[in-house]
Amino acid sequence: MTSKDQRAELHAQIWKIANEVRGSVDGWDFKHFVLGTLFYRFISENFTNYIEGGDESVDYPNLPDDVITPEIKEDAIKSKGYFIYPSQLFVNVAKNANDNPNLNTDLAAIFSAIESSATGYPSESDIKGLFADFDTTSNRLGSTVEEKNKRLAAVLKGVEGLNLGDFEHNQIDLFGDAYEFLISNYAANAGKSGGEFFTPQSVSKLIAKLAIHKQKSVNKIYDPACGSGSLLLQAKKQFDAHIIEDGFFGQEINHTTYNLARMNMFLHNINYDKFEIALGDTLLNPKFMDERPFDAIVSNPPYSVKWIGKDDPTLINDERFAPAGVLPPKSKADFAFILHALNYLSAKGRAAIVSFPGIFYRGGAEQKIRKYLVDNNFVETVIALAPNLFYGTSIAVNIVVLSKHKTDNKTQFIDASGEGFYKKETNNNILTEAHIEKIMQIFDQKNDVEYIAKMVDYDEIVANDYNLSVSSYVEPEDTREVIDITKLNQQIKETVAKIDKLRADIDQIVKEIEG
């Protein structure tokens, strides 16, 4: 069986579990239990693999808890960031799940113990609250303890039955892939509420490639609105050959997706000391200012979200926004995220940010911010993508690429919205590997390509009132049929003559009948 077939089979199994066990529970809410159980199995097997260290004589799941010394526990927490006793492992809990009348409270105690094991250690902030959304006492699982346990057992046994292979050789990839599959499918089926924090893998790949293009190494990568962490993880997948020296950083305002992002880091085998995901409002309470600058920034911030803007007079003096001389409008914070990213960007790095198209041509404060960006030569490229690439919205978004190391005073515009840049798949369009490579080649070469790409001089953009809309500079191909007027007139003349002859013939026939 090929890896593609294995992946398809795994996806089918997971989706079957998700559908069978959720019952009357809304699928979007129930994802916490499926994802949480998958995560619980992963860290259990990951931890077991660490403790056993390849020694076949050690069978950690079958050891009694009381053989664990304080020294063993402390060393494990320092290395892995958490500790799980043998009796707390997924394999042991799942084994007896159907017959355990205390399953829901036992799970709650185990999750609490795993989180509290990190208390007082450097990993505490990375572990604390990881299971917060896996509420084993929730009425969403049923109104009685028996109903709750029955549904929890179904999830545990379902995840237990997934064939994830040998942990050491392939389990990490399969776990991560399964996790992303579940998130993407729940997002696709939940409309805006599900898709708002998830960037499809095909778009994530393009953004990661843009941000790390031709950088042999980056100090660290950052996403100021990281959602479930999909953009950061694409950077890891796409650039394992690169050295991301100091790890992965992200900030997320939503508590649920903040937990998902931290779980996602572990599931992709990024150890606690190589990532830091912070909870909070990036625009009003930014984290990681001491970690600046970042060589790679990727982001898909919320489109046109409201923020406090000029109602907070201190923000105009904020070092992120002050250089532009104006704050983005209160009803549209898009440029606030862009200015934030620019402030965090290193002199050699790039930021690739998904943006709502309107910010590139509207007037007022947004025009003044574009003036600041263009006058200081920070805008390397604006790319128009095809519509319907994202869950929950059909709009055709743009990607703006920021850079502080441009060698010329031109800005590149790429129209990648046409049929040659996407593939129709189910309800959404997707970017294939070929489409991504095509866009990257155009981005890299910086040549004019008829109907697709154009390098525009600074003076032309100024003359166009700092409009950065792709359609203002890249002329679309006219695909309308060319009409030969002379030929058309001749055809009309001939048709009229035929009609006149037919009328004459009909008149003659009628005359003969009446006569």
XYZ file of C-alpha atoms in Angstrom, residues 146-321:
176
model
C -23.097 6.616 32.204
C -23.777 8.470 28.942
C -20.593 10.509 29.329
C -18.494 7.396 29.923
C -20.074 5.562 27.013
C -19.204 8.339 24.586
C -15.727 8.874 26.022
C -15.044 5.154 25.765
C -16.174 5.181 22.142
C -13.689 7.947 21.345
C -10.864 6.216 23.227
C -11.505 2.842 21.593
C -11.829 4.451 18.197
C -8.513 6.270 18.474
C -6.960 3.138 19.991
C -7.908 1.234 16.845
C -6.128 3.624 14.481
C -3.165 1.945 12.812
C -0.462 4.533 13.332
C 2.423 2.110 12.894
C 5.726 2.036 14.699
C 6.168 5.240 16.658
C 9.886 5.606 16.149
C 9.712 5.384 12.367
C 6.548 7.109 11.213
C 4.108 7.842 13.993
C 4.957 11.527 14.287
C 4.093 12.240 10.655
C 0.912 10.193 10.826
C -0.252 11.834 14.046
C 0.385 15.315 12.696
C -1.281 14.506 9.402
C -4.300 12.984 11.130
C -4.601 16.023 13.386
C -4.492 18.492 10.487
C -6.981 16.363 8.564
C -9.471 16.565 11.426
C -9.006 20.304 11.896
C -9.384 21.023 8.178
C -12.474 18.836 7.837
C -14.173 20.315 10.868
C -13.304 23.769 9.541
C -14.693 22.937 6.102
C -17.934 21.695 7.625
C -18.339 24.463 10.165
C -18.387 27.516 7.920
C -16.826 30.714 9.167
C -16.700 29.644 12.810
C -14.440 26.751 11.908
C -12.419 28.205 9.071
C -11.477 31.502 10.650
C -8.408 30.045 12.350
C -7.311 27.526 9.760
C -5.217 28.275 6.691
C -5.497 25.485 4.089
C -2.292 23.526 3.611
C -1.851 24.526 -0.021
C -1.922 28.249 0.838
C 0.244 27.642 3.921
C 2.918 26.040 1.739
C 3.025 29.075 -0.545
C 3.242 31.536 2.367
C 6.024 29.537 4.045
C 8.008 29.366 0.810
C 7.638 33.112 0.262
C 8.807 33.980 3.793
C 11.891 31.745 3.755
C 12.777 32.124 0.078
C 16.557 31.877 -0.485
C 17.338 32.115 3.225
C 19.838 29.376 4.039
C 18.960 29.711 7.703
C 16.593 31.795 9.808
C 16.966 32.721 13.437
C 13.298 32.042 14.200
C 9.860 32.130 12.595
C 6.841 34.030 13.912
C 3.095 34.230 13.297
C 1.343 37.135 15.072
C -2.129 35.558 14.615
C -1.213 31.899 14.591
C -4.592 30.154 14.999
C -3.954 26.411 15.189
C -0.327 26.859 14.100
C -0.736 25.537 10.556
C 1.425 28.254 8.973
C 4.291 27.756 11.401
C 4.183 23.994 10.864
C 4.260 24.352 7.093
C 7.545 26.183 7.494
C 8.896 23.174 9.384
C 7.601 20.754 6.741
C 8.849 22.725 3.775
C 12.244 23.666 5.116
C 13.664 20.852 7.196
C 16.923 21.454 5.325
C 17.001 24.982 6.684
C 18.113 25.669 10.204
C 15.372 27.408 12.158
C 17.799 28.138 14.923
C 15.706 29.422 17.798
C 12.357 27.864 17.007
C 8.741 28.774 16.415
C 6.816 31.688 17.932
C 3.160 32.626 17.711
C 0.439 34.617 19.431
C -3.273 33.807 19.388
C -6.214 35.656 20.946
C -8.681 32.738 21.022
C -8.120 30.392 23.960
C -9.356 27.271 22.192
C -7.172 27.726 19.125
C -4.250 28.738 21.347
C -4.511 25.280 22.924
C -4.813 23.668 19.494
C -1.641 25.414 18.350
C 0.344 24.175 21.353
C -0.946 20.622 20.866
C -0.069 20.872 17.192
C 3.523 21.773 18.020
C 3.910 18.645 20.179
C 2.193 16.469 17.585
C 4.763 17.541 15.004
C 7.577 16.666 17.381
C 8.597 20.227 18.177
C 9.827 20.017 21.749
C 8.651 22.529 24.338
C 12.003 24.374 24.302
C 11.730 24.986 20.534
C 8.364 26.743 20.460
C 6.534 29.428 22.334
C 2.863 30.138 21.726
C 1.411 33.043 23.691
C -2.213 33.857 24.494
C -3.398 37.426 24.063
C -4.331 40.322 21.784
C -1.410 40.863 19.416
C -2.341 44.452 18.589
C -2.942 45.689 22.147
C -0.804 43.302 24.195
C 2.005 42.116 21.909
C 4.299 39.348 23.110
C 7.869 38.500 22.043
C 9.051 42.102 21.659
C 12.286 41.013 23.314
C 12.623 38.223 20.740
C 12.746 40.651 17.802
C 13.815 40.664 15.043
C 12.489 37.591 13.196
C 13.956 36.417 9.898
C 10.669 34.856 8.774
C 7.107 35.985 9.504
C 4.002 34.226 8.207
C 0.430 35.212 8.935
C -3.225 34.989 7.959
C -4.727 37.558 10.338
C -8.513 38.043 10.612
C -9.914 40.075 7.731
C -11.104 43.598 8.526
C -11.568 42.892 12.227
C -12.542 45.844 14.428
C -10.064 47.254 16.929
C -9.810 50.239 19.267
C -7.638 52.291 16.900
C -7.600 56.044 17.495
C -9.923 55.698 20.506
C -6.729 54.788 22.373
C -4.548 57.916 21.935
C -1.442 56.104 23.202
C -1.352 53.789 20.171
C -0.146 56.527 17.796
C 3.050 56.618 19.867
C 3.466 52.830 19.745
C 6.727 52.090 17.936
C 4.899 49.664 15.626
C 2.421 52.264 14.343
